[in-house]
Tab-separated table of C-alpha atoms in Angstrom:
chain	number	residue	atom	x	y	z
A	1	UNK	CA	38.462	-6.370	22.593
A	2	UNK	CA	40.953	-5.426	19.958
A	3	UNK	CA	41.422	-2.026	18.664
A	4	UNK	CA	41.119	-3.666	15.210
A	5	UNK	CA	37.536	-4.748	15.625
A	6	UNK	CA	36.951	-1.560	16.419
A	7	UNK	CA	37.943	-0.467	13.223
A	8	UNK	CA	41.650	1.509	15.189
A	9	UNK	CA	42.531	2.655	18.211
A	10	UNK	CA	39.984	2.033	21.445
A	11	UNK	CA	39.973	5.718	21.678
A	12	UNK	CA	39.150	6.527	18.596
A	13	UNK	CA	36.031	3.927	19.300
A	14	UNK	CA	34.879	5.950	21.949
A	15	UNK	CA	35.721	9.505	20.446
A	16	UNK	CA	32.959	8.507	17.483
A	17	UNK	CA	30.575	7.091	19.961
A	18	UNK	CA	30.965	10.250	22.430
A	19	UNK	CA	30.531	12.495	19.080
A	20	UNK	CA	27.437	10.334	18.197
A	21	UNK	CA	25.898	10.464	21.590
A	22	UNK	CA	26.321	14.092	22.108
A	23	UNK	CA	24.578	14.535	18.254
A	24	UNK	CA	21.911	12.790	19.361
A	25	UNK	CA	21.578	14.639	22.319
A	26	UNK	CA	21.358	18.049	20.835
A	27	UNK	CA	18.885	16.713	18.133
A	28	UNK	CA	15.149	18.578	18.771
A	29	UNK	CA	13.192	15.437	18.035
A	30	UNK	CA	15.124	12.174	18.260
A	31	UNK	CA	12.132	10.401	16.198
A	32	UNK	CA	13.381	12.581	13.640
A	33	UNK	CA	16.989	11.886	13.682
A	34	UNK	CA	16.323	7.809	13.974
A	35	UNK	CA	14.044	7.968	11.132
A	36	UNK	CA	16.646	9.715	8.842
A	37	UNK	CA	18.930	7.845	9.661
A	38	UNK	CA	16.911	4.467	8.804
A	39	UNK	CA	15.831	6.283	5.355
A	40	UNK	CA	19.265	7.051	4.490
A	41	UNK	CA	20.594	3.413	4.446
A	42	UNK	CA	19.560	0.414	1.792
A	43	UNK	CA	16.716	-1.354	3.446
A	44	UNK	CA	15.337	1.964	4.786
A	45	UNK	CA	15.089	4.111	1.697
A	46	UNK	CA	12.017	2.420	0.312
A	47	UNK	CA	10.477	3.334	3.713
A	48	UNK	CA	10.862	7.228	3.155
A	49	UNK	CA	7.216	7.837	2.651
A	50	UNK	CA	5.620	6.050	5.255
A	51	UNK	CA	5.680	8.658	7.840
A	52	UNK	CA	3.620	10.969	4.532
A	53	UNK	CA	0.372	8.714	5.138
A	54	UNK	CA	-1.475	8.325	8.479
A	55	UNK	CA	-2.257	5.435	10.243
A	56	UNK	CA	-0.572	3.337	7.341
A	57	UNK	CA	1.634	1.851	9.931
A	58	UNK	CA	-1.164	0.849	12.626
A	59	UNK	CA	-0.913	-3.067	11.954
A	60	UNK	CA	2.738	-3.223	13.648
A	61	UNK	CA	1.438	-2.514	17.160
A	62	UNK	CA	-2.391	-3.044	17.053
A	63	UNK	CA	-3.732	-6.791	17.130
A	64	UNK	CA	-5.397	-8.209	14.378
A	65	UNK	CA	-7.878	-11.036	14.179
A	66	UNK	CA	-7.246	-10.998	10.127
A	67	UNK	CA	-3.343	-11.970	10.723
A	68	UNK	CA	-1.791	-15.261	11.955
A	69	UNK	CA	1.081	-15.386	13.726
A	70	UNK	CA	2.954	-16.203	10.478
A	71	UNK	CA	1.558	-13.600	8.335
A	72	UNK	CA	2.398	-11.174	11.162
A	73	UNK	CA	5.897	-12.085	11.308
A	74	UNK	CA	6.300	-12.181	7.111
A	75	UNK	CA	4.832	-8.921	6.587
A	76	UNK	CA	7.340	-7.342	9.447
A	77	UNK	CA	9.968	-8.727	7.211
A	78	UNK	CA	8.827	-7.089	3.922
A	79	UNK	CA	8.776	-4.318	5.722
A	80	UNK	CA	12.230	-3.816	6.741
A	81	UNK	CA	13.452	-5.890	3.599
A	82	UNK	CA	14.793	-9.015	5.919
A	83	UNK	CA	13.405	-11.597	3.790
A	84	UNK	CA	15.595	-14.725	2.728
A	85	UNK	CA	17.561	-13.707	-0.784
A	86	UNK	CA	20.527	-15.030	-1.723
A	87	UNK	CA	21.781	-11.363	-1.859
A	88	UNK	CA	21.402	-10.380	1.409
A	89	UNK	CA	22.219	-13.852	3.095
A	90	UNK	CA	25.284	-12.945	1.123
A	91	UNK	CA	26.196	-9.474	2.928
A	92	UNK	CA	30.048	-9.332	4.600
A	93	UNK	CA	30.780	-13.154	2.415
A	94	UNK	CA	31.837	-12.020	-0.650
A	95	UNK	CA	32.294	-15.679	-2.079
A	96	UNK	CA	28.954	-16.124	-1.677
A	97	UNK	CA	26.738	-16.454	-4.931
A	98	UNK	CA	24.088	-13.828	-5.243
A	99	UNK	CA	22.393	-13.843	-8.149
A	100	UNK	CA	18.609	-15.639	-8.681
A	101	UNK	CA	18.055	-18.596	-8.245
A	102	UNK	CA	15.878	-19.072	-11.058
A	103	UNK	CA	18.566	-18.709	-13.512
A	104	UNK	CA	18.464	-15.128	-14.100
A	105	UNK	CA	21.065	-13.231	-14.632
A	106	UNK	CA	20.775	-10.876	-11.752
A	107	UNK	CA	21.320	-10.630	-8.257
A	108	UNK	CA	18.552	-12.191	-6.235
A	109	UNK	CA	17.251	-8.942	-3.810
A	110	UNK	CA	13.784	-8.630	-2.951
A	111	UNK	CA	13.281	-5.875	-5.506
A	112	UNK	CA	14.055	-8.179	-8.633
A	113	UNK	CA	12.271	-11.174	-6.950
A	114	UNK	CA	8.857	-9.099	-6.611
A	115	UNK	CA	9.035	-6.701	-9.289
A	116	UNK	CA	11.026	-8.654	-12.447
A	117	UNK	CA	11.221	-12.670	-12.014
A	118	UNK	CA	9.764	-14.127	-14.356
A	119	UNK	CA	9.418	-17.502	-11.975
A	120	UNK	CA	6.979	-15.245	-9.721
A	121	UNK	CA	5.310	-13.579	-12.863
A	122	UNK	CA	1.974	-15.276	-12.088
A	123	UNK	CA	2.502	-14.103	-8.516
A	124	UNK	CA	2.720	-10.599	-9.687
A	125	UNK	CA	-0.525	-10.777	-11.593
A	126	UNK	CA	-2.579	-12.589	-8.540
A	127	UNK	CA	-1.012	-9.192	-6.286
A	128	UNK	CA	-2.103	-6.686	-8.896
A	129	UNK	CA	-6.189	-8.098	-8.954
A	130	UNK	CA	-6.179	-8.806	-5.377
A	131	UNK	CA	-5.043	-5.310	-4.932
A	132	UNK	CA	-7.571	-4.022	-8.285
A	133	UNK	CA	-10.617	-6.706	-6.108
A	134	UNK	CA	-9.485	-4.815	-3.063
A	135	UNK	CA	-10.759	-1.262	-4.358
A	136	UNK	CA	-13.612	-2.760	-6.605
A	137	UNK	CA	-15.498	-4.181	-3.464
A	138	UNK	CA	-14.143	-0.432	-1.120
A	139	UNK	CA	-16.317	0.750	-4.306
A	140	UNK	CA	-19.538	-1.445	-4.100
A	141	UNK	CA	-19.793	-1.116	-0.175
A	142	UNK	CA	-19.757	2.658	-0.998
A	143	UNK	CA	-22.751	2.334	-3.596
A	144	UNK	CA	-21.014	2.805	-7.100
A	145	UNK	CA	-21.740	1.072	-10.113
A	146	UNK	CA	-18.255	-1.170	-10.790
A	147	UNK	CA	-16.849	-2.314	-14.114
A	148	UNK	CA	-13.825	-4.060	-14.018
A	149	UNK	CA	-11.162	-4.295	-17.254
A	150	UNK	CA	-13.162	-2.106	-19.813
A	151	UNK	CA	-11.291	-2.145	-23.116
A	152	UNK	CA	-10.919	1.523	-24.945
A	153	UNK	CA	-9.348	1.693	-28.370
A	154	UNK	CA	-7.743	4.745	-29.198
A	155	UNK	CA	-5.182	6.446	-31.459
A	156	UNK	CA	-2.414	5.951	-29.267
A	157	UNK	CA	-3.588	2.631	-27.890
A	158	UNK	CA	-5.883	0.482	-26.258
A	159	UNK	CA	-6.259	1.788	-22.080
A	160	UNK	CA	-7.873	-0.765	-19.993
A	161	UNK	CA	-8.132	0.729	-16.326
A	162	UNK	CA	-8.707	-1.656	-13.832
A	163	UNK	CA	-11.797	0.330	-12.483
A	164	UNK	CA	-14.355	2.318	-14.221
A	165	UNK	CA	-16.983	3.032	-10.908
A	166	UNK	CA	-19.667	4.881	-11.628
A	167	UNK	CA	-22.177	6.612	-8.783
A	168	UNK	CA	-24.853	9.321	-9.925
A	169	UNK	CA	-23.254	11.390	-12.283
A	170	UNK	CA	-19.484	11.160	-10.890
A	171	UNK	CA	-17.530	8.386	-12.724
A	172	UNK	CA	-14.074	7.440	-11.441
A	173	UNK	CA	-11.184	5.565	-13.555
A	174	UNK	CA	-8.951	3.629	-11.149
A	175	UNK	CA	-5.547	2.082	-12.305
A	176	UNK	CA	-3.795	0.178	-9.704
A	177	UNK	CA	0.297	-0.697	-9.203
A	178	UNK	CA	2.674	-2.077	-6.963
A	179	UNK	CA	5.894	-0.599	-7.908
A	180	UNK	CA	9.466	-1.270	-6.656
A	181	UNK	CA	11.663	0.134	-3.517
A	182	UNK	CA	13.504	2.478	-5.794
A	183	UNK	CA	10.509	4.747	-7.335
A	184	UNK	CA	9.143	8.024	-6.185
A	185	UNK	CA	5.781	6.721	-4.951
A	186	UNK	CA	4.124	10.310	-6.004
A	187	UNK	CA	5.291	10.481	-9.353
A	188	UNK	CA	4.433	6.831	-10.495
A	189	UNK	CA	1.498	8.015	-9.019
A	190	UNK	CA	1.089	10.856	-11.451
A	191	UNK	CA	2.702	9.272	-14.351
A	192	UNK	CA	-0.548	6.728	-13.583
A	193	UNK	CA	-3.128	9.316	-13.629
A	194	UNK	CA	-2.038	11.319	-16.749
A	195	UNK	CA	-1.682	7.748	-18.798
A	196	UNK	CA	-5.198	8.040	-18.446
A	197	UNK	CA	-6.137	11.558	-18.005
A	198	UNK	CA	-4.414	12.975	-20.559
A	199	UNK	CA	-5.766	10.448	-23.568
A	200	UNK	CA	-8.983	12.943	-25.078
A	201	UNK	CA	-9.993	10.090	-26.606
A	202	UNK	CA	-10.624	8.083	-23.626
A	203	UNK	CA	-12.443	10.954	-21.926
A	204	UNK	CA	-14.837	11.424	-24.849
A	205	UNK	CA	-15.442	7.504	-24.930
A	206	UNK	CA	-16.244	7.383	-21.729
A	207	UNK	CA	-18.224	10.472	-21.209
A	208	UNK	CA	-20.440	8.987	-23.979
A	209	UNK	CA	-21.086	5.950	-22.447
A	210	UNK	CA	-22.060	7.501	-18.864
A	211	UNK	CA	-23.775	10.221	-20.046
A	212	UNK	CA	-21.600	12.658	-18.055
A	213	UNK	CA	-18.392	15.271	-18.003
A	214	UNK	CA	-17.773	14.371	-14.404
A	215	UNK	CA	-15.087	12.062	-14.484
A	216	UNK	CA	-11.934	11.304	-11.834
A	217	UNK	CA	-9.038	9.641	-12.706
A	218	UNK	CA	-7.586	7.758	-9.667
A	219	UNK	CA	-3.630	5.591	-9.180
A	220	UNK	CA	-3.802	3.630	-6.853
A	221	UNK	CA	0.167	3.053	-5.877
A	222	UNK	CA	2.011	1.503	-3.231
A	223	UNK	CA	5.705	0.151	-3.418
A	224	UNK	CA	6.435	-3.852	-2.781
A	225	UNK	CA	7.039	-3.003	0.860
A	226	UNK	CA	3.409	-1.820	1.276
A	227	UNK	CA	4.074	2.094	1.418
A	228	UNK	CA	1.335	3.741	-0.320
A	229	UNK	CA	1.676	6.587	-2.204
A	230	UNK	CA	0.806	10.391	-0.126
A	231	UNK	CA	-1.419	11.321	-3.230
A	232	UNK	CA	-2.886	8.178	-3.585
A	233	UNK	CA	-3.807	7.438	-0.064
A	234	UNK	CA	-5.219	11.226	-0.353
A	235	UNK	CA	-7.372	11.009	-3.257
A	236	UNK	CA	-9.020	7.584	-2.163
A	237	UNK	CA	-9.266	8.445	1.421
A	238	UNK	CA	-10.056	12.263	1.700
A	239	UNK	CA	-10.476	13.275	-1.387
A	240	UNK	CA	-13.212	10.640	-3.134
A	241	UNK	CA	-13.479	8.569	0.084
A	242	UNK	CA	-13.480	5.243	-2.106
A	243	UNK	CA	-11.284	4.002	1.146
A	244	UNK	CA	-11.853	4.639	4.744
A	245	UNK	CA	-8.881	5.383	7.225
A	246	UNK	CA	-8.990	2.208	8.238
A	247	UNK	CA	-8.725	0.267	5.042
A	248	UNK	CA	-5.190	1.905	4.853
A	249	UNK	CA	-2.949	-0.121	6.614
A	250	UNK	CA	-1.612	-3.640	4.169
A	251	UNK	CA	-1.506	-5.582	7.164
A	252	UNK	CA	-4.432	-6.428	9.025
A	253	UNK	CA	-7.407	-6.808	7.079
A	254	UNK	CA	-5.492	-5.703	3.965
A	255	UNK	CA	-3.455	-8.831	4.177
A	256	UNK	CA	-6.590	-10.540	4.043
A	257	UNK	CA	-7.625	-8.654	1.145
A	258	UNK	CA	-4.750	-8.516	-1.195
A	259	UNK	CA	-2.182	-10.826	0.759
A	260	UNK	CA	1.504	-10.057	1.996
A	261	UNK	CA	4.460	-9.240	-0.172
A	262	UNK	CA	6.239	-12.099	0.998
A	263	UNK	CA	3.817	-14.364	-0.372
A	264	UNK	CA	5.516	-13.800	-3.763
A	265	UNK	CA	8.388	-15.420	-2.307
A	266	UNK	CA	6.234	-18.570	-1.630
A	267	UNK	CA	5.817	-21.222	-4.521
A	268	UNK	CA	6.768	-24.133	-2.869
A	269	UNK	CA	7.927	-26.931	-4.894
A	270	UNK	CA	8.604	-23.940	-7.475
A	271	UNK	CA	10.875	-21.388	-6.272
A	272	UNK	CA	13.065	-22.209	-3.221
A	273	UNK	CA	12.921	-18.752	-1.893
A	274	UNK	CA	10.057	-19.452	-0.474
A	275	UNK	CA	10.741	-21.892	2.172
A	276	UNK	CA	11.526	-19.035	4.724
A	277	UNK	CA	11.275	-21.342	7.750
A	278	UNK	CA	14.886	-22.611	6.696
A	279	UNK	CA	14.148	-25.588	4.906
A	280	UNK	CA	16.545	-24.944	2.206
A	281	UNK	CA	18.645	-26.753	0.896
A	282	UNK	CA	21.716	-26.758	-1.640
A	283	UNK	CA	23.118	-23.844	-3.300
A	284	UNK	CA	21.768	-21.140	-6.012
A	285	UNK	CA	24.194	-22.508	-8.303
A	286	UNK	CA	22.888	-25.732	-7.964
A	287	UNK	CA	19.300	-24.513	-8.254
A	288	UNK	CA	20.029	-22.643	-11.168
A	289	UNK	CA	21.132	-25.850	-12.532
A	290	UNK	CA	17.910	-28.003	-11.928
A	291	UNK	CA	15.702	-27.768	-14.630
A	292	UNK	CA	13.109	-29.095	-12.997
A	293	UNK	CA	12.765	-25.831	-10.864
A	294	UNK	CA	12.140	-23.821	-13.966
């Protein structure tokens, strides 16, 4: 082995591995250490709050009747951010074109594929009702009154919350989103809420129409990679108990419910990404340049 692949001298090598051991060794919880160190690089950073919500993580290890082999392997590589882009098949090769292969004009990561494409724009609307169908049935099996998509005009605009559930005199106004790997989960959260919350208007409207003063306003937010939100998964789980423990986890039954991540990535015929059992063929630049793709 040459002391160049080592990045200098073979002593040096082992100097920084001894130093690494021995910091590892002195750590009080190793768990801690490894997950710090996973949060603190690129594909780990959008993982930062998943330790913040119990059981959210349950589907890796526990076996799932609701999951085929496929989905099970798909959803693993959401989660770590290991599905085929032309940005990260692009990592150490330079040369190597990143950007979309739908012809935008941006480099093809995960992020822009889920959250801004417009080729996967549809895809993005089917996640956000699965996810808004998701909560709306949580709220029938728990015995509210559901209204989906009610439109309230109002000086500073129209609000249309995804949920308006309404059981005895306690009304609750759920908004759902899926946001990207770069946002504070608990302030999109909040940012969600006080859209809502903090319209009078809206309040009066609604406390007209339900005859009531009792009324919740509810985000329900997870990122792309399925990491919910700690205040979300509070609210709906402790707080209101619209969602049970179980109904946490987005694998599992929740892929049944609302579907993986990854399945944004699969149009095929339509968006090339999505052939993630390496059928691919060409390059982006020549995908960008077939028309027929768009």
């Amino acid at each position: 082995m040459s002391g160049g692949s080592l990045r200098g001298t073979a002593g040096g090598y082992l100097q920084r591995l001894t130093d690494r051991v021995i910091s590892i060794q002195i750590t009080d919880n190793p768990n801690s250490f490894f997950r710090q160190k996973l949060y603190n690089t690129v594909d780990g950073a959008a993982l930062v709050g998943s330790s913040k919500v119990k059981d959210q993580n349950l589907w890796v290890q526990s076996r799932n009747k609701f999951l085929s082999g496929r989905d099970y392997v798909n959803l693993l590589k959401t989660k770590i951010a290991c599905l085929y882009t032309a940005s990260r098949c692009a990592r150490g090769r330079p040369a190597k074109d990143k950007y979309c292969r739908a012809g935008c004009p941006r480099k093809e990561t995960l992020n822009h594929v889920s959250q801004a494409c417009p080729r996967t724009h549809g895809k993005r609307i089917m996640r956000h009702e699965a996810v808004a169908n998701y909560l709306k049935r949580a709220c029938e099996n728990r015995g509210y009154e559901v209204v989906t998509e009610p439109l309230y005009k109002t000086a500073v605009g129209n609000r249309k919350p995804d949920i308006v559930a309404r059981k005895n005199d306690k009304v609750l106004v759920i908004d759902a989103q899926v946001v990207g790997d770069a946002v504070d989960l608990d302030r999109a959260n909040n940012r969600k809420i006080s859209y809502y919350r903090d319209n009078i208007e809206l309040d009066q409207q609604i406390q007209t129409k339900y005859g009531t003063p009792d009324i919740s306003y509810l985000g329900v937010t997870l990122n792309l990679r399925g990491v919910w939100s700690a205040k979300s998964a509070f609210d709906l789980v402790n707080k209101f108990k619209v969602l049970s423990r179980t109904d946490v986890p987005v694998g599992g039954r929740g892929k049944s419910a609302i579907g993986s991540p990854s399945d944004l990535l699969s149009q095929p015929g339509r968006y090339p990404i999505g052939q993630l059992n390496g059928e691919v063929r060409g390059s982006p630049a020549s995908w960008r340049e077939n028309s027929s793709l768009v």
